[in-house]
CSV table of C-alpha atoms in Angstrom, one decimal:
chain,number,residue,atom,x,y,z
A,15,UNK,CA,-8.5,20.6,2.4
A,16,UNK,CA,-8.5,16.8,2.4
A,17,UNK,CA,-5.6,14.8,0.9
A,18,UNK,CA,-6.6,11.3,-0.2
A,19,UNK,CA,-4.0,10.1,-2.5
A,20,UNK,CA,-0.7,12.1,-2.6
A,21,UNK,CA,0.6,15.1,-0.7
A,22,UNK,CA,3.7,17.2,-1.7
A,23,UNK,CA,6.6,17.8,0.6
A,24,UNK,CA,5.7,21.5,0.6
A,25,UNK,CA,2.2,20.9,1.8
A,26,UNK,CA,3.1,18.2,4.3
A,27,UNK,CA,5.8,20.4,5.8
A,28,UNK,CA,3.3,23.2,6.4
A,29,UNK,CA,1.3,20.9,8.6
A,30,UNK,CA,4.0,19.6,10.9
A,31,UNK,CA,2.7,20.1,14.5
A,32,UNK,CA,-1.0,20.4,13.5
A,33,UNK,CA,-2.9,18.5,16.1
A,34,UNK,CA,-5.4,17.2,13.5
A,35,UNK,CA,-2.6,15.7,11.4
A,36,UNK,CA,-0.7,12.4,12.1
A,37,UNK,CA,2.5,11.4,10.2
A,38,UNK,CA,3.6,7.8,10.0
A,39,UNK,CA,7.0,6.5,9.0
A,40,UNK,CA,6.5,3.1,7.3
A,41,UNK,CA,10.0,2.3,6.3
A,42,UNK,CA,10.6,-1.4,5.7
A,43,UNK,CA,13.4,-3.5,4.3
A,44,UNK,CA,12.6,-7.0,3.0
A,45,UNK,CA,14.8,-9.5,4.8
A,46,UNK,CA,15.6,-7.2,7.7
A,47,UNK,CA,12.4,-6.5,9.5
A,48,UNK,CA,14.1,-4.4,12.2
A,49,UNK,CA,15.9,-2.0,9.8
A,50,UNK,CA,12.9,0.3,9.4
A,51,UNK,CA,12.6,0.9,13.1
A,52,UNK,CA,16.4,1.5,13.3
A,53,UNK,CA,16.2,4.0,10.5
A,54,UNK,CA,13.3,5.7,12.2
A,55,UNK,CA,15.3,6.1,15.4
A,56,UNK,CA,18.2,7.6,13.4
A,57,UNK,CA,16.0,10.3,11.9
A,58,UNK,CA,12.4,10.8,10.8
A,59,UNK,CA,9.9,13.6,10.0
A,60,UNK,CA,9.3,15.7,13.1
A,61,UNK,CA,6.4,14.3,15.1
A,62,UNK,CA,6.1,11.2,13.0
A,63,UNK,CA,5.2,7.8,14.6
A,64,UNK,CA,6.5,4.5,13.4
A,65,UNK,CA,4.2,2.0,11.7
A,66,UNK,CA,5.7,-1.5,11.3
A,67,UNK,CA,4.7,-3.5,8.2
A,68,UNK,CA,5.3,-6.7,10.1
A,69,UNK,CA,3.7,-5.8,13.4
A,70,UNK,CA,1.0,-3.2,12.6
A,71,UNK,CA,0.1,-3.7,8.9
A,72,UNK,CA,0.1,-7.4,8.7
A,73,UNK,CA,-0.7,-10.5,10.7
A,74,UNK,CA,1.9,-13.3,11.1
A,75,UNK,CA,2.8,-15.3,8.0
A,76,UNK,CA,1.7,-19.0,8.1
A,77,UNK,CA,4.0,-20.8,5.7
A,78,UNK,CA,2.1,-22.9,3.2
A,79,UNK,CA,-1.2,-21.3,4.1
A,80,UNK,CA,-1.1,-17.5,3.8
A,81,UNK,CA,0.8,-15.0,1.7
A,82,UNK,CA,3.8,-13.4,3.2
A,83,UNK,CA,2.0,-10.3,4.5
A,84,UNK,CA,-1.6,-11.3,5.3
A,85,UNK,CA,-4.0,-8.6,6.4
A,86,UNK,CA,-4.6,-8.4,10.2
A,87,UNK,CA,-8.0,-9.4,11.5
A,88,UNK,CA,-10.4,-6.6,11.4
A,89,UNK,CA,-10.7,-6.3,15.2
A,90,UNK,CA,-6.9,-6.2,15.5
A,91,UNK,CA,-6.7,-3.4,13.0
A,92,UNK,CA,-9.4,-1.4,14.7
A,93,UNK,CA,-7.6,-1.8,18.0
A,94,UNK,CA,-4.4,-0.4,16.4
A,95,UNK,CA,-6.3,2.6,14.9
A,96,UNK,CA,-7.9,3.3,18.2
A,97,UNK,CA,-4.6,3.1,20.0
A,98,UNK,CA,-3.2,5.6,17.5
A,99,UNK,CA,-6.0,8.0,18.3
A,100,UNK,CA,-7.3,8.3,14.8
A,101,UNK,CA,-10.7,10.0,14.5
A,102,UNK,CA,-12.8,11.0,11.5
A,103,UNK,CA,-11.2,14.5,11.1
A,104,UNK,CA,-7.6,13.2,11.4
A,105,UNK,CA,-5.5,13.7,8.3
A,106,UNK,CA,-2.9,10.9,7.9
A,107,UNK,CA,0.3,11.2,6.0
A,108,UNK,CA,2.3,8.0,5.4
A,109,UNK,CA,5.8,7.8,4.0
A,110,UNK,CA,8.7,5.5,3.6
A,111,UNK,CA,12.0,5.4,1.7
A,112,UNK,CA,11.5,2.9,-1.0
A,113,UNK,CA,10.9,3.4,-4.7
A,114,UNK,CA,7.1,3.8,-5.2
A,115,UNK,CA,6.3,4.2,-1.5
A,116,UNK,CA,4.9,0.6,-1.3
A,117,UNK,CA,5.0,0.2,2.5
A,118,UNK,CA,3.4,3.7,3.0
A,119,UNK,CA,0.9,2.7,0.4
A,120,UNK,CA,0.0,-0.3,2.5
A,121,UNK,CA,-1.1,2.0,5.4
A,122,UNK,CA,-3.0,4.2,2.9
A,123,UNK,CA,-4.9,1.2,1.5
A,124,UNK,CA,-5.7,-0.3,4.9
A,125,UNK,CA,-7.1,3.0,6.2
A,126,UNK,CA,-9.3,3.2,3.1
A,127,UNK,CA,-10.4,-0.4,3.7
A,128,UNK,CA,-11.5,0.6,7.2
A,129,UNK,CA,-13.4,3.6,5.8
A,130,UNK,CA,-10.9,6.4,6.6
A,131,UNK,CA,-10.4,8.7,3.5
A,132,UNK,CA,-8.2,11.4,5.0
A,133,UNK,CA,-5.0,9.6,4.2
A,134,UNK,CA,-2.3,10.4,1.7
A,135,UNK,CA,1.2,9.2,0.8
A,136,UNK,CA,4.1,11.7,0.8
A,137,UNK,CA,5.1,12.1,-2.8
A,138,UNK,CA,8.7,11.1,-3.2
A,139,UNK,CA,8.9,9.9,0.4
A,140,UNK,CA,11.8,10.6,2.8
A,141,UNK,CA,14.4,11.1,0.0
A,142,UNK,CA,12.4,14.0,-1.5
A,143,UNK,CA,11.8,15.4,2.0
A,144,UNK,CA,15.5,15.6,2.7
A,145,UNK,CA,16.3,16.8,-0.8
A,146,UNK,CA,14.0,19.7,-0.2
A,147,UNK,CA,16.0,20.8,2.8
A,148,UNK,CA,13.4,19.7,5.4
A,149,UNK,CA,14.6,18.8,8.8
A,150,UNK,CA,14.5,15.4,10.6
A,151,UNK,CA,14.0,14.6,14.2
A,152,UNK,CA,15.2,11.7,16.4
A,153,UNK,CA,12.8,12.2,19.3
A,154,UNK,CA,9.9,9.8,19.6
A,155,UNK,CA,6.7,11.8,19.9
A,156,UNK,CA,4.3,11.1,22.7
A,157,UNK,CA,1.2,9.1,21.8
A,158,UNK,CA,-2.1,10.8,21.2
A,159,UNK,CA,-4.9,9.9,23.6
A,160,UNK,CA,-6.4,6.6,22.5
A,161,UNK,CA,-9.9,6.8,21.2
A,162,UNK,CA,-12.5,4.4,19.7
A,163,UNK,CA,-12.1,4.1,15.9
A,164,UNK,CA,-15.4,3.2,14.3
A,165,UNK,CA,-14.7,1.5,10.9
A,166,UNK,CA,-16.8,1.6,7.8
A,167,UNK,CA,-15.5,-1.5,6.1
A,168,UNK,CA,-15.1,-1.6,2.4
A,169,UNK,CA,-14.7,-5.3,1.8
A,170,UNK,CA,-15.3,-4.8,-2.0
A,171,UNK,CA,-11.8,-3.3,-2.1
A,172,UNK,CA,-10.3,-6.8,-2.1
A,173,UNK,CA,-10.8,-10.2,-3.8
A,174,UNK,CA,-9.8,-13.7,-2.9
A,175,UNK,CA,-7.8,-16.2,-5.0
A,176,UNK,CA,-11.1,-17.9,-6.1
A,177,UNK,CA,-12.5,-14.6,-7.2
A,178,UNK,CA,-9.4,-13.8,-9.2
A,179,UNK,CA,-9.7,-17.2,-11.0
A,180,UNK,CA,-13.4,-16.8,-11.6
A,181,UNK,CA,-13.2,-13.3,-13.0
A,182,UNK,CA,-10.3,-14.2,-15.3
A,183,UNK,CA,-12.3,-17.2,-16.6
A,184,UNK,CA,-15.3,-15.0,-17.2
A,185,UNK,CA,-13.2,-12.3,-18.8
A,186,UNK,CA,-14.8,-9.7,-16.5
A,187,UNK,CA,-11.6,-8.3,-15.1
A,188,UNK,CA,-8.1,-7.3,-16.0
A,189,UNK,CA,-5.4,-8.6,-13.6
A,190,UNK,CA,-2.2,-6.6,-13.3
A,191,UNK,CA,1.0,-8.0,-11.8
A,192,UNK,CA,3.1,-5.3,-10.1
A,193,UNK,CA,6.3,-7.3,-9.8
A,194,UNK,CA,9.4,-6.9,-12.0
A,195,UNK,CA,9.1,-8.3,-15.5
A,196,UNK,CA,11.7,-11.1,-14.9
A,197,UNK,CA,9.7,-12.4,-11.9
A,198,UNK,CA,6.5,-12.2,-13.9
A,199,UNK,CA,8.0,-14.2,-16.7
A,200,UNK,CA,9.4,-16.8,-14.2
A,201,UNK,CA,13.0,-16.2,-15.2
A,202,UNK,CA,13.9,-15.6,-11.5
A,203,UNK,CA,12.1,-15.9,-8.2
A,204,UNK,CA,14.2,-14.7,-5.3
A,205,UNK,CA,11.6,-14.9,-2.6
A,206,UNK,CA,8.7,-17.3,-3.2
A,207,UNK,CA,9.0,-21.1,-3.8
A,208,UNK,CA,7.4,-21.1,-7.3
A,209,UNK,CA,8.3,-18.8,-10.2
A,210,UNK,CA,5.8,-17.4,-12.7
A,211,UNK,CA,2.5,-15.6,-12.7
A,212,UNK,CA,-1.2,-16.1,-12.6
A,213,UNK,CA,-2.4,-17.2,-16.0
A,214,UNK,CA,-4.1,-14.4,-17.8
A,215,UNK,CA,-2.4,-11.7,-15.8
A,216,UNK,CA,-0.6,-8.8,-17.4
A,217,UNK,CA,2.8,-7.5,-16.4
A,218,UNK,CA,2.5,-4.0,-15.0
A,219,UNK,CA,5.6,-3.2,-12.8
A,220,UNK,CA,4.8,-0.6,-10.3
A,221,UNK,CA,8.1,1.2,-10.9
A,222,UNK,CA,6.8,2.5,-14.2
A,223,UNK,CA,4.6,4.9,-12.2
A,224,UNK,CA,7.6,6.6,-10.8
A,225,UNK,CA,9.8,9.4,-12.4
A,226,UNK,CA,13.6,9.3,-12.1
A,227,UNK,CA,13.3,11.9,-9.3
A,228,UNK,CA,11.2,9.5,-7.2
A,229,UNK,CA,7.9,11.4,-7.6
A,230,UNK,CA,4.7,9.9,-9.0
A,231,UNK,CA,4.4,10.4,-12.7
A,232,UNK,CA,2.0,13.2,-13.9
A,233,UNK,CA,-1.7,12.2,-14.0
A,234,UNK,CA,-1.8,12.4,-17.8
A,235,UNK,CA,1.0,9.8,-18.0
A,236,UNK,CA,-0.7,7.5,-15.5
A,237,UNK,CA,-4.0,7.8,-17.4
A,238,UNK,CA,-2.3,6.8,-20.6
A,239,UNK,CA,-0.5,3.9,-18.9
A,240,UNK,CA,-3.6,2.4,-17.3
A,241,UNK,CA,-5.7,3.0,-20.4
A,242,UNK,CA,-3.2,0.9,-22.3
A,243,UNK,CA,-3.0,-1.8,-19.7
A,244,UNK,CA,-6.8,-2.1,-19.0
A,245,UNK,CA,-8.6,-0.4,-21.8
A,246,UNK,CA,-12.2,0.5,-21.0
A,247,UNK,CA,-12.0,-1.0,-17.5
A,248,UNK,CA,-13.5,0.6,-14.5
A,249,UNK,CA,-11.6,0.5,-11.2
A,250,UNK,CA,-13.8,-2.3,-9.9
A,251,UNK,CA,-12.9,-4.4,-12.9
A,252,UNK,CA,-9.1,-4.1,-12.4
A,253,UNK,CA,-7.5,-6.6,-10.0
A,254,UNK,CA,-4.0,-6.0,-8.6
A,255,UNK,CA,-1.4,-8.3,-7.1
A,256,UNK,CA,2.3,-8.6,-6.5
A,257,UNK,CA,4.4,-10.9,-4.3
A,258,UNK,CA,2.7,-10.3,-1.0
A,259,UNK,CA,0.1,-7.6,-1.5
A,260,UNK,CA,2.3,-4.6,-0.7
A,261,UNK,CA,3.9,-3.3,-3.8
A,262,UNK,CA,0.7,-3.8,-5.8
A,263,UNK,CA,-0.8,-1.0,-3.8
A,264,UNK,CA,1.5,1.4,-5.6
A,265,UNK,CA,-0.5,0.6,-8.7
A,266,UNK,CA,-3.7,1.2,-6.7
A,267,UNK,CA,-2.4,4.5,-5.5
A,268,UNK,CA,-1.4,5.6,-9.0
A,269,UNK,CA,-4.7,4.5,-10.5
A,270,UNK,CA,-6.6,6.3,-7.7
A,271,UNK,CA,-4.5,9.5,-8.2
A,272,UNK,CA,-6.1,9.7,-11.7
A,273,UNK,CA,-9.4,10.2,-10.0
A,274,UNK,CA,-11.0,7.0,-11.3
A,275,UNK,CA,-11.3,5.1,-8.0
A,276,UNK,CA,-9.3,2.3,-6.4
A,277,UNK,CA,-8.9,-1.0,-8.2
A,278,UNK,CA,-9.4,-4.3,-6.3
A,279,UNK,CA,-6.5,-5.8,-4.5
A,280,UNK,CA,-5.7,-9.5,-4.1
A,281,UNK,CA,-4.0,-9.2,-0.7
A,282,UNK,CA,-2.6,-12.8,-0.6
A,283,UNK,CA,-1.0,-12.2,-4.0
A,284,UNK,CA,1.6,-14.6,-5.6
A,285,UNK,CA,2.9,-15.9,-2.3
A,286,UNK,CA,-0.6,-17.1,-1.4
A,287,UNK,CA,-1.5,-18.3,-4.9
A,288,UNK,CA,1.3,-20.8,-4.9
A,289,UNK,CA,0.4,-22.3,-1.6
A,290,UNK,CA,-2.2,-24.4,-3.4
A,291,UNK,CA,-0.6,-26.7,-6.0
A,292,UNK,CA,-3.9,-27.0,-7.9
A,293,UNK,CA,-3.8,-23.4,-8.9
A,294,UNK,CA,-2.3,-22.9,-12.4
A,295,UNK,CA,1.0,-21.2,-13.0
A,296,UNK,CA,2.2,-19.5,-16.2
A,297,UNK,CA,5.7,-18.8,-17.3
A,298,UNK,CA,6.6,-16.7,-20.4
């Protein structure tokens, strides 16, 4: 069976040690880039490798030019996937410890972008794994033999800032902002230099997809939510963004989990949008 959106703790636990499965710990803490690796060393899923948001899942931030987590160059990402020994039959499971599994979702999205569909996010992440009584390990597993990953790029999964503006102007897309409502309104902005949102975007905090137990909401609930946010829109006519292109992917994962495809992502997101003072900003 192929898992391509979510996987339960029960199903994931039954595959620990399977040579065709790879687990990745993607834990990340904003403002402390080294904490995820320290947390990994203190305890992780048995056999899991560590995937760094800063080092593996993004290229260096160029202040005033890029968003805070720009995508790595294609050739760099292929080198990483080849080094990890991922081949077409490899099932990937990504997890982290944050609400909504945003960092794990970043790995999920980037593998889809490169054409690898056998990737799922652990529903509920590490907290639900521990709550279910599953064990943790501190040993770092040996690396698989490196291979040659052959990508099948899906560049239509992403859009540029210019495309966001053009599609909003044409009324041909619904743009959803995954950040907290107060950041969308521009009441506060704790990270980026400008507060507010892209004019015409709709507030859609990713946290609304998550139940109090930390699991993804039922499919029926997600369908109702996205039908209300983007009525009648196909996945390709929905554009997602957040602060830096990470937490917005939780909305992409939730939408895909309904079986209706993956919406477009604006990877640069708000932190890139505001690097150009000519781009409009809305506050309300």
